[in-house]
Coordinates of C-alpha atoms (C1' of nucleotides) in Angstrom, one line a residue:
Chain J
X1 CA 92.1 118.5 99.4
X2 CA 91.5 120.4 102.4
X3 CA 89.5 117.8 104.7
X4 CA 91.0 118.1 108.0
X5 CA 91.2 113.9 107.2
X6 CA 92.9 114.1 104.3
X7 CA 95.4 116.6 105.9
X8 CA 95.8 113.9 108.6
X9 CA 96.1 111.0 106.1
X10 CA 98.5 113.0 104.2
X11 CA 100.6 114.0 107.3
X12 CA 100.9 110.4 108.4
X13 CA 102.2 108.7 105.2
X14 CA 104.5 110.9 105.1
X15 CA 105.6 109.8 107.9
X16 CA 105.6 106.4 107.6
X17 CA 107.3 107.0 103.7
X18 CA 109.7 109.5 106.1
X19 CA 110.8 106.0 108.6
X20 CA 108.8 107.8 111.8
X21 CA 106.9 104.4 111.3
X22 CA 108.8 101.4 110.0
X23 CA 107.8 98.8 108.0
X24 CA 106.3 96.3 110.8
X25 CA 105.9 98.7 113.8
X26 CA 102.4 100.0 114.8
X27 CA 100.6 103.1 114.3
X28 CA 99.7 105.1 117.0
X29 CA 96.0 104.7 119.1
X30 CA 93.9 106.2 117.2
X31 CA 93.4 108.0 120.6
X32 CA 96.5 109.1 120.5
X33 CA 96.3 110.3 117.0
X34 CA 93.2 112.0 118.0
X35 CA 94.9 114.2 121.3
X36 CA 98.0 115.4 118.6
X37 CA 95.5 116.2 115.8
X38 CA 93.1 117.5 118.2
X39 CA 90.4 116.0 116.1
X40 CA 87.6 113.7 116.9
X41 CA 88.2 110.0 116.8
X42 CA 86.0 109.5 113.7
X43 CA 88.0 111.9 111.8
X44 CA 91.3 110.3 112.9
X45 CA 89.4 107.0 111.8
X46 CA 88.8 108.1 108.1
X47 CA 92.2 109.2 107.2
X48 CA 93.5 105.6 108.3
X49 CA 90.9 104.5 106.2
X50 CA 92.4 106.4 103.8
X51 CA 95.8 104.9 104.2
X52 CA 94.2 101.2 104.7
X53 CA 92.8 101.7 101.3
X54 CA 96.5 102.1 99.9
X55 CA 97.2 99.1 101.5
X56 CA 100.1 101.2 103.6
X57 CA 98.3 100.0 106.7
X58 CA 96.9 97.1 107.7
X59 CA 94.5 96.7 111.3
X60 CA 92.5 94.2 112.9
X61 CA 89.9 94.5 115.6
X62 CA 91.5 94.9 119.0
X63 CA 94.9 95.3 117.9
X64 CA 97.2 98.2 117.2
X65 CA 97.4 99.0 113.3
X66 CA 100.2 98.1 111.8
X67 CA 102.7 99.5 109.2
X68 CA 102.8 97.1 106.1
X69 CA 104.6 98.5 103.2
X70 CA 106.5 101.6 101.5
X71 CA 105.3 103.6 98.7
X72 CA 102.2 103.4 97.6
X73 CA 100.0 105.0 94.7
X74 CA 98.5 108.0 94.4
X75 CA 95.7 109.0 91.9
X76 CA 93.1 107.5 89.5
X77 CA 94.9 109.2 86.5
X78 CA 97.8 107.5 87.3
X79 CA 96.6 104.1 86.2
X80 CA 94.2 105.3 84.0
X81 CA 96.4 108.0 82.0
X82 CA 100.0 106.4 80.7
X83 CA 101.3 110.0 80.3
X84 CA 100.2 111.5 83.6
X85 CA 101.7 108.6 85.3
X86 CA 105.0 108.3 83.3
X87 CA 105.6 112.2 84.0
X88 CA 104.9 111.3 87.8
X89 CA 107.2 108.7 88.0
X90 CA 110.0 111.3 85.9
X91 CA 109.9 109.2 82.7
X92 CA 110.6 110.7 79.7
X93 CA 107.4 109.9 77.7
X94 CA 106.3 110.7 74.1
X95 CA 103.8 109.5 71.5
X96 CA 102.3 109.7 68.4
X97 CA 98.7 109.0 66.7
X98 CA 99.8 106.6 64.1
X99 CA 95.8 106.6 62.6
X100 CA 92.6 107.9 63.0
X101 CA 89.0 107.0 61.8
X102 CA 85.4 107.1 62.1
X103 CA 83.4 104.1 61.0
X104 CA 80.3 102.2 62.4
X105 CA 80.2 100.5 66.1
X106 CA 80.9 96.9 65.6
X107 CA 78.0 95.1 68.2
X108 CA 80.8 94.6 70.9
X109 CA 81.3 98.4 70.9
X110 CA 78.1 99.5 70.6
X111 CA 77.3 97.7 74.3
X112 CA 80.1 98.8 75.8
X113 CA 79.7 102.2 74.1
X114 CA 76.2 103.0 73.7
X115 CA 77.3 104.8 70.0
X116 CA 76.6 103.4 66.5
X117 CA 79.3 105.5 65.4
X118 CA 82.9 105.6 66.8
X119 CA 86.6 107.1 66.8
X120 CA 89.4 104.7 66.2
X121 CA 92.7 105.8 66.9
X122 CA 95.7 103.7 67.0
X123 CA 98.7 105.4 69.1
X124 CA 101.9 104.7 70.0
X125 CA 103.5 105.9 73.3
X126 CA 107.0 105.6 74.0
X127 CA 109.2 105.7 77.5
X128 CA 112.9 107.6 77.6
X129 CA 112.2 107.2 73.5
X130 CA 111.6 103.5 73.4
X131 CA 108.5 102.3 71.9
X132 CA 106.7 100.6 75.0
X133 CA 103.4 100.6 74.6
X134 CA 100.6 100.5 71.6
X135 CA 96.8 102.1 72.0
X136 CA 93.6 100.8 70.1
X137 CA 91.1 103.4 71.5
X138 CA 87.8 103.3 70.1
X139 CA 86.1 107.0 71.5
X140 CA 82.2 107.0 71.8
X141 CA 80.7 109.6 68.6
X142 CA 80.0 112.3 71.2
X143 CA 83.3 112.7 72.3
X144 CA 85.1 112.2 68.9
X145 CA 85.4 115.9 67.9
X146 CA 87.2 116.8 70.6
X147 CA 89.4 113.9 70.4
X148 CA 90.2 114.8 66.7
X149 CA 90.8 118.8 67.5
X150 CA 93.5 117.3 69.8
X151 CA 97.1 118.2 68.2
X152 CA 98.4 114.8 66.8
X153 CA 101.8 115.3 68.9
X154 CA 99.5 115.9 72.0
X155 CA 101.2 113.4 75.0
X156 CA 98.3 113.1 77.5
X157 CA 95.0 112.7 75.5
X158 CA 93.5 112.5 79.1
X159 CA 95.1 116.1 80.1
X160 CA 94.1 117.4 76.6
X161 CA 89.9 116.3 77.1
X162 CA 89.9 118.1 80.5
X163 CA 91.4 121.5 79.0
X164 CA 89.5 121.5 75.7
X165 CA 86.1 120.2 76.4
X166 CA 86.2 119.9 80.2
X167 CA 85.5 116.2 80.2
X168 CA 86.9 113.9 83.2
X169 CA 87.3 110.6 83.5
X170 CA 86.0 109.3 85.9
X171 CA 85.4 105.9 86.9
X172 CA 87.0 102.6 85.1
X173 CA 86.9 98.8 84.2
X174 CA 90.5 97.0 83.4
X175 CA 90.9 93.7 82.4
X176 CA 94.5 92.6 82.3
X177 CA 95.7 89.5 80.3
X178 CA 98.7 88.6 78.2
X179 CA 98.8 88.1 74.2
X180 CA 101.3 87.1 71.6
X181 CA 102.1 90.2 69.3
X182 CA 100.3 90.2 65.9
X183 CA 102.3 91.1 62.9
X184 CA 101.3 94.9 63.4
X185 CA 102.2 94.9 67.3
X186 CA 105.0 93.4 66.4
X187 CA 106.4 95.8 64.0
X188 CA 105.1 99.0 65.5
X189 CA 106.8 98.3 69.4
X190 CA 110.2 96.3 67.6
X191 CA 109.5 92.7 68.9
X192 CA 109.3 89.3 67.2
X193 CA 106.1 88.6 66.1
X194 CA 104.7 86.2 69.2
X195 CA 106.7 87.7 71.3
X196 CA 104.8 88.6 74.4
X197 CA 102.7 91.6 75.9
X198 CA 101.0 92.7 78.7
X199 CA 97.7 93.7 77.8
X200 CA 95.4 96.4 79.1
X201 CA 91.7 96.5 78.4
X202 CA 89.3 99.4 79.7
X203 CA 86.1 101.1 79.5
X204 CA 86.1 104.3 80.6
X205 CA 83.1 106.3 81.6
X206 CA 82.8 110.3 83.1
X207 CA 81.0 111.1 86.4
X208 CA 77.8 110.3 85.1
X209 CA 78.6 106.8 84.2
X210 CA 78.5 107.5 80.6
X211 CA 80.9 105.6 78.4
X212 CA 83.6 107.6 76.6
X213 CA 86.0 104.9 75.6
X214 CA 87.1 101.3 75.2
X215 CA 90.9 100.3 74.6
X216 CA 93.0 98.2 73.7
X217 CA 96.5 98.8 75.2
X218 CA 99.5 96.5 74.9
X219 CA 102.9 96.8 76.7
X220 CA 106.0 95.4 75.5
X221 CA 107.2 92.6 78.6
X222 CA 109.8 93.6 80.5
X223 CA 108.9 97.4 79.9
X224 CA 105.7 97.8 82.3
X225 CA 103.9 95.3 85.4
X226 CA 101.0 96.3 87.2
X227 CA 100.9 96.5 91.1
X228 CA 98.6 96.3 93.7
X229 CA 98.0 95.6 97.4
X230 CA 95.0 94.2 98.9
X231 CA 93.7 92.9 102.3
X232 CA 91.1 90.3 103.7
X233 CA 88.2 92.4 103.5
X234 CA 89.4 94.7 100.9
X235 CA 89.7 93.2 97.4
X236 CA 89.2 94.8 94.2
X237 CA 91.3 92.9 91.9
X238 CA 89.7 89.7 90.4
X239 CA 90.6 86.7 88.5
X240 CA 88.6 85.9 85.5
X241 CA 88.4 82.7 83.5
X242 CA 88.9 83.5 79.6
X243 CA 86.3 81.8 77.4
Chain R
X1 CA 79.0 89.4 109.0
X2 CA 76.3 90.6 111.4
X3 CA 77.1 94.2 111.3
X4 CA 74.4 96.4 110.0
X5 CA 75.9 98.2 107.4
X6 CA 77.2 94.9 106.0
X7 CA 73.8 93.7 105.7
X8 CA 72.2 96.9 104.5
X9 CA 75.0 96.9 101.9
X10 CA 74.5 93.3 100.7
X11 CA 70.9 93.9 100.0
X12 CA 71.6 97.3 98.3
X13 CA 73.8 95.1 95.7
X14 CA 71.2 92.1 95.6
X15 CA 68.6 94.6 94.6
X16 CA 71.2 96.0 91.6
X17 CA 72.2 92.9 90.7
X18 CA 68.6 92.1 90.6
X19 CA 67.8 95.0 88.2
X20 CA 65.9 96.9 90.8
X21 CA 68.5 99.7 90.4
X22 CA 69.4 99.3 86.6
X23 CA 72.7 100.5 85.7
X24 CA 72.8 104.1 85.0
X25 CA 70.0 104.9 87.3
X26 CA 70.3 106.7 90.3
X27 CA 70.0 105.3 94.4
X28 CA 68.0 106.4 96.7
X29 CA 69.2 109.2 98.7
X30 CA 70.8 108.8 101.8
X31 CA 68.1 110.0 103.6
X32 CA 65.2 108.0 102.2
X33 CA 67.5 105.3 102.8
X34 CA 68.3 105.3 106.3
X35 CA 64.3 105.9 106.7
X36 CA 63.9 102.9 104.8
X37 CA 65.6 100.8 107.4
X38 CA 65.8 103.0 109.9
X39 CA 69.5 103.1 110.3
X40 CA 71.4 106.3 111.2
X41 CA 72.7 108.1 108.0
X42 CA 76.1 107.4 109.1
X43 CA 75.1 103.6 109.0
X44 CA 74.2 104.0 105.1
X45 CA 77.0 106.2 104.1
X46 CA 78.9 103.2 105.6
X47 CA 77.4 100.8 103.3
X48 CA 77.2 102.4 100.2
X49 CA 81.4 103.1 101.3
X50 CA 81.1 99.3 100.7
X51 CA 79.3 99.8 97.5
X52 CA 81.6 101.9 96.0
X53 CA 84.6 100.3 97.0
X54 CA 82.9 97.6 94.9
X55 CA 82.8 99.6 92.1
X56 CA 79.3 99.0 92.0
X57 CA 78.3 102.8 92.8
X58 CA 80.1 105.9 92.1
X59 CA 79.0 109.3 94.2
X60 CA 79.5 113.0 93.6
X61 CA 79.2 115.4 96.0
X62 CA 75.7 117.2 95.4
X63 CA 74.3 114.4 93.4
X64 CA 72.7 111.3 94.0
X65 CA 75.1 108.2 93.8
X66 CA 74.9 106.5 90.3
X67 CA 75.0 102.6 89.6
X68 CA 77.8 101.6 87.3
X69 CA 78.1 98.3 87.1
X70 CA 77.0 94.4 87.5
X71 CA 78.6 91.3 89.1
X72 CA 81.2 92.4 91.6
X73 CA 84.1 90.4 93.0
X74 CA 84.0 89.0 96.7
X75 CA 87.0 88.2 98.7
X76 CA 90.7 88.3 99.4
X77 CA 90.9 84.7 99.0
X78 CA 89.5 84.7 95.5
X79 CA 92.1 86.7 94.5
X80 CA 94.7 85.1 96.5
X81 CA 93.8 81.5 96.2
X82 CA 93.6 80.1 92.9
X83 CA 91.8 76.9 94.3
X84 CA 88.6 79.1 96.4
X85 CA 88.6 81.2 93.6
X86 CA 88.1 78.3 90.6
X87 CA 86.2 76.7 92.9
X88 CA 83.8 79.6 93.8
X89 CA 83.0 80.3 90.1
X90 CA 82.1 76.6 89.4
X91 CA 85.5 75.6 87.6
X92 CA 86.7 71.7 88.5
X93 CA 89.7 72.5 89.9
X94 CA 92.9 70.5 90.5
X95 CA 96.7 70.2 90.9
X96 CA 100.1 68.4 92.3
X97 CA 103.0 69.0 93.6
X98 CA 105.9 68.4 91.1
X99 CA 108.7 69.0 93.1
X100 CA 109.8 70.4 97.2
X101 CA 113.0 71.0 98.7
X102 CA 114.4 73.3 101.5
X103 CA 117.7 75.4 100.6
X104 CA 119.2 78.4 101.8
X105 CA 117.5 82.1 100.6
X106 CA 118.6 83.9 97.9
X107 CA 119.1 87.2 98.7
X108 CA 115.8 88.7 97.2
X109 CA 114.0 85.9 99.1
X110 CA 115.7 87.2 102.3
X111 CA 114.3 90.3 101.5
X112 CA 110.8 89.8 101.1
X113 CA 111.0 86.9 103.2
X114 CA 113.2 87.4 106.1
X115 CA 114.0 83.7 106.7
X116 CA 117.4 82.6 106.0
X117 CA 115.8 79.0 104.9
X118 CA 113.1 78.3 102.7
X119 CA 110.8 75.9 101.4
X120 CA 110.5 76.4 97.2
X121 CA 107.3 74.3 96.1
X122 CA 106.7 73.6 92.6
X123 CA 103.0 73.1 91.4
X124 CA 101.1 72.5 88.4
X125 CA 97.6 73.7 88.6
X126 CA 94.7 72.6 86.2
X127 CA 91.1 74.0 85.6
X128 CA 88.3 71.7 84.0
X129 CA 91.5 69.3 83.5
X130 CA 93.8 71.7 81.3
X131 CA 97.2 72.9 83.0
X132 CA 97.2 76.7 83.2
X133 CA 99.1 77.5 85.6
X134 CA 102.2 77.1 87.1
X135 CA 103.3 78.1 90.3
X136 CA 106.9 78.6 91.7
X137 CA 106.6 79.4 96.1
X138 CA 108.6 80.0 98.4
X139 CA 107.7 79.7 101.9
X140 CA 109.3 80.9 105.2
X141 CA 111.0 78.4 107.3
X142 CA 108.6 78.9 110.2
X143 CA 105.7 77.5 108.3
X144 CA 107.7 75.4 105.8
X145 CA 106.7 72.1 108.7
X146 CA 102.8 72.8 107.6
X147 CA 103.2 73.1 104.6
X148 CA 105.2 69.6 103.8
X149 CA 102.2 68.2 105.9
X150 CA 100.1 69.1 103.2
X151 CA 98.9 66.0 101.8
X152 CA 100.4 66.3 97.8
X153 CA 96.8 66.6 96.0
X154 CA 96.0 68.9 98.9
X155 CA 94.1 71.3 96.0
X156 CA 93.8 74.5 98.2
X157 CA 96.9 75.3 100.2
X158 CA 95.2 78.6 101.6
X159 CA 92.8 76.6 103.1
X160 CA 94.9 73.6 104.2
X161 CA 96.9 75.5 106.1
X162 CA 94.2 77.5 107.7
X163 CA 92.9 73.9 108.7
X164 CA 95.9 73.0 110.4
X165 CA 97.5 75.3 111.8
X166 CA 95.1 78.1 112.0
X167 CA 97.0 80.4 109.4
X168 CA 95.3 83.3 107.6
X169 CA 97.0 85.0 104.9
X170 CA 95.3 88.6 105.3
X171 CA 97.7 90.8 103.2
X172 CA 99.3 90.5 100.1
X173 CA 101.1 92.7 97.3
X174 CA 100.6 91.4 93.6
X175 CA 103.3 91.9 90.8
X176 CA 101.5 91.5 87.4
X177 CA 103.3 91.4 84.1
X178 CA 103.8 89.2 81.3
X179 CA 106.7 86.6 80.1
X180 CA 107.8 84.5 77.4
X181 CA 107.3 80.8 78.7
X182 CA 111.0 79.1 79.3
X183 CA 111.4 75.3 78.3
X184 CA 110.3 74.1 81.7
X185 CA 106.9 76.4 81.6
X186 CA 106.6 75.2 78.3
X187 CA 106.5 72.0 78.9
X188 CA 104.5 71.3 82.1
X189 CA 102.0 74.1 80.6
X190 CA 102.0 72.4 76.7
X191 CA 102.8 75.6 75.2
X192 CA 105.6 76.2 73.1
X193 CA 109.0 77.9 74.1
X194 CA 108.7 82.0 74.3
X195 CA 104.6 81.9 74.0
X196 CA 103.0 84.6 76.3
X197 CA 102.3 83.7 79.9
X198 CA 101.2 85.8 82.2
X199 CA 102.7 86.1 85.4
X200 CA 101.9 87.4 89.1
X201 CA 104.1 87.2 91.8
X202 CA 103.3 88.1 95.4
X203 CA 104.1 88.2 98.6
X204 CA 101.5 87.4 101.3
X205 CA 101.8 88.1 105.0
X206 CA 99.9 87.2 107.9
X207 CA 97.5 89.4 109.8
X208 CA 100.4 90.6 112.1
X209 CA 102.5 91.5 108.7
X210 CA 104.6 88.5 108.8
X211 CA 105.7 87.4 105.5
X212 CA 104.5 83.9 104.1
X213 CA 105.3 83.3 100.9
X214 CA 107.1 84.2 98.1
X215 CA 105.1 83.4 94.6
X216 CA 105.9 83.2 90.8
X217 CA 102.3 82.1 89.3
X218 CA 102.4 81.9 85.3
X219 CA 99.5 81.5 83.8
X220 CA 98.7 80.0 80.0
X221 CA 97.4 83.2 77.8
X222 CA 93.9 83.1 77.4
X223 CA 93.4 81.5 80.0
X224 CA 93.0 83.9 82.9
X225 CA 92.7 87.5 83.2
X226 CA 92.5 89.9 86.3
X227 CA 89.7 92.2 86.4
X228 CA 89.8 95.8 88.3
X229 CA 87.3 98.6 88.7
X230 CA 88.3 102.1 89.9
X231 CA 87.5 105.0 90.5
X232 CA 89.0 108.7 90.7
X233 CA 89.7 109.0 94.5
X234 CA 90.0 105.0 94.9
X235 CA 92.4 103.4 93.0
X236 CA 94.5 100.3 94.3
X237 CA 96.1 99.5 91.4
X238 CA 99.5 100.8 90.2
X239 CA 101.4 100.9 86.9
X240 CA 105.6 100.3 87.4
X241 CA 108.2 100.5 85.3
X242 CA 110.3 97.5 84.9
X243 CA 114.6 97.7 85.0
Chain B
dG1 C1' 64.1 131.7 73.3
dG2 C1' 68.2 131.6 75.9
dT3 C1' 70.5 132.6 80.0
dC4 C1' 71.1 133.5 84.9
dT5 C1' 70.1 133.2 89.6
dG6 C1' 68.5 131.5 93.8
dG7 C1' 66.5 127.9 96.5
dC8 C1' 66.3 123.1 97.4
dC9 C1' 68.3 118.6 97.5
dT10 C1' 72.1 115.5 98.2
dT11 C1' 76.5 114.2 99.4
dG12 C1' 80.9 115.5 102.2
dT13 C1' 83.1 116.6 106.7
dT14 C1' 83.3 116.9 111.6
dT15 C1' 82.3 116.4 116.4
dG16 C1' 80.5 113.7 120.3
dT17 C1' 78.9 109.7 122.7
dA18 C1' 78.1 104.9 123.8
dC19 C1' 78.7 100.2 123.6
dA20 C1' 80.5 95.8 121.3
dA21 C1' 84.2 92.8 120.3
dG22 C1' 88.8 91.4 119.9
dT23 C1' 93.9 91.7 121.5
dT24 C1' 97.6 92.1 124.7
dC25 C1' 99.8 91.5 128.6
dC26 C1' 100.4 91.2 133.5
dC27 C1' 99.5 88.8 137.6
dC28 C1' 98.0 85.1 140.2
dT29 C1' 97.6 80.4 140.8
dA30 C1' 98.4 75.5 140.4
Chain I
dT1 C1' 107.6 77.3 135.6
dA2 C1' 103.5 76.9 132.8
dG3 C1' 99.0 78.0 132.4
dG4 C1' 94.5 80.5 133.2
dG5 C1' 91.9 84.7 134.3
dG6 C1' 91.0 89.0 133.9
dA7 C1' 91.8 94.0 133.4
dA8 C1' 93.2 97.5 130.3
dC9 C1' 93.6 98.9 125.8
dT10 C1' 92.3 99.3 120.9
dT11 C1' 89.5 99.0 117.0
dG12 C1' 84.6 98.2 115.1
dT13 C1' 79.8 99.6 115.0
dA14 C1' 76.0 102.7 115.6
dC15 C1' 73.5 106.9 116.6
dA16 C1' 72.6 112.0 116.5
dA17 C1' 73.4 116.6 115.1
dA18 C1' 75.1 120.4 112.5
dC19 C1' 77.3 122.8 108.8
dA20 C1' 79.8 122.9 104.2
dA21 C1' 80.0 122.2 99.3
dG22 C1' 78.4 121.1 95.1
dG23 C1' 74.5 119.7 91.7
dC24 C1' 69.9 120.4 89.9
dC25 C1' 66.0 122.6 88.4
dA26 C1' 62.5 126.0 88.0
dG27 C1' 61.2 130.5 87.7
dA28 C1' 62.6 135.1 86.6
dC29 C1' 64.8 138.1 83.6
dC30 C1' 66.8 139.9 79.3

DNA sequence: GGTCTGGCCTTGTTTGTACAAGTTCCCCTA
DNA sequence: TAGGGGAACTTGTACAAACAAGGCCAGACC
């Protein structure tokens, strides 16, 4: 985090976060960004990118950038870790491993996977001590050890990989839909069975691209939405048609 | 769509798409490939920027860039239209307008919308003839005029109003969480009362910022779900708490 | 046989330059 | 006064060069 850009980047959403730049006003020449920074143009232009990639900015050919929106989101872990981003936001977040198994890849696993073998572990994660949010996790064999060293009480499973075994996750695929409860969703997060939930399914793989784990998550309504900017030209969020 | 790195980039993710690159494998470096089509390296590093905001390719510093994934989403408007979108992955799309009257803002609306009058359009959209989705908008008063010109079976309003009066909706911010479905949902989407819908509401401005529209799109579970990639460094996507 | 180190490879960062393309706005004209 | 033309400004694209930082691997060493 010490690229001159990212320094830039950093400096100017403060900024606009701060009111220098309201909501709606433009951003300074890049020029003129440039002579106050006394950096080149292109490094001026990659920490806008930066902030155009938040979605705080928006800019067109020709035309001054302009300031679109508030806050914005910071890290990776924060959508891919529950605990890491509760804690960020101050929530008061616990959990508990309410079961944990080894048994044999079903076929849907083992492509996603790449493991005949795998670690099921059913969690339960809670915000300011409601129960918000339940976690099928199915961990690929390679990983499972470390997963089942992990204290049961442990809050970020994300946090406690990295510390343990040195594992990082890395890169992710989410697909976001919404389901009645079942009877065991039901009971578990204190809904009517039915009732429904936001769901979140991921595979997550390290650096390399190699799979670690698929889930299952499923947020009680009301407790949890999902958010995200985009632009023309920018779009990573897509609609897909179920069966 | 001329620029170079644009094309560079599109043939990059023909050529994984095509298997050329199978998934796991490694790219070419950035040197062989700006020899390849003798481009500057800055050119390349430009497209695979493209790649990776795909979530096609990851990169590491030090190593060469991995391939991560298949099929790839395209454009804004496939997330932002429901219409381009269907129609782009071959659905039979269609829809009508159940209901349109101007009244006064609410004080949310006023917000987000900054017109003290609005236009609140009520439409029921259908994919391979099935309803699945319901959406409740709200437009500003500046383009409510276009938007009552519409013709009523006008199936994509994106691009009717582009065709009209030359709008383009180029940013937008996307609230996604789920609900119970209320008697109204229920019955223009033939579910039954409190079954799970999913919902995304969003606000989308203009290429100058200017708000649009106001939107509270449910659709029927199981019928849609929104698919994100991400990766550590680049992530759009943001949890947030609810109440 | 295992481990460690050093060199090579690859990506990341920064600067500088030049031109292309689109926007904005003022001034001039009808 | 309304409209058109054009100059000035701003962002987009492309090239070239150099160094920094981190990964990878083979050969040396214990």
């Amino acid at each position: 985090m010490a690229a001159r850009y990212e320094l830039i980047a950093a400096e100017l959403r403060d900024e606009i976060l701060a009111g220098v730049h309201p909501v709606g006003s433009q951003l300074p020449s890049e020029a003129e960004l440039a002579a106050r920074y006394s950096a080149a143009r292109g490094t001026v232009r990659q920490a806008v990118a930066v902030l155009a990639a938040e979605g705080l900015v928006g800019s067109r050919q020709g035309a001054r950038r302009i300031v679109l929106g508030g806050e914005r989101s910071q890290s990776f872990a924060e959508l891919h870790s529950f605990a890491q981003w509760a804690r960020s936001k101050g929530h008061r977040v616990g959990g508990e491993v309410l079961g944990q198994r080894r048994r044999r890849a079903g076929p849907a696993e083992l492509v996603r996977l790449g493991s005949p073998e795998v670690l099921e572990v059913l969690r339960l994660r809670t915000l300011e001590g409601e129960p918000v949010l339940l976690e099928r996790t199915v961990y690929a064999s390679w990983i499972a050890g470390a997963v089942e060293a992990l204290p049961p009480d442990c809050v970020s499973v994300t946090q406690g990989l990295y510390e343990s075994v040195g594992l990082v996750f890395a890169y992710g695929e989410h697909l976001i839909d919404a389901v009645a409860a079942g009877s065991e969703d039901a009971r578990l997060l204190g809904v009517r069975r039915g009732s429904p939930l936001l769901r979140q399914r991921r595979v997550t793989t390290t650096q390399e691209g190699r799979p670690v784990e698929w889930s299952d998550d499923r947020y009680r309504a009301g407790s949890v939405a999902f958010s995200i900017r985009n632009s023309i030209g920018a779009n990573p969020l897509t609609r897909l048609a179920l069966s």
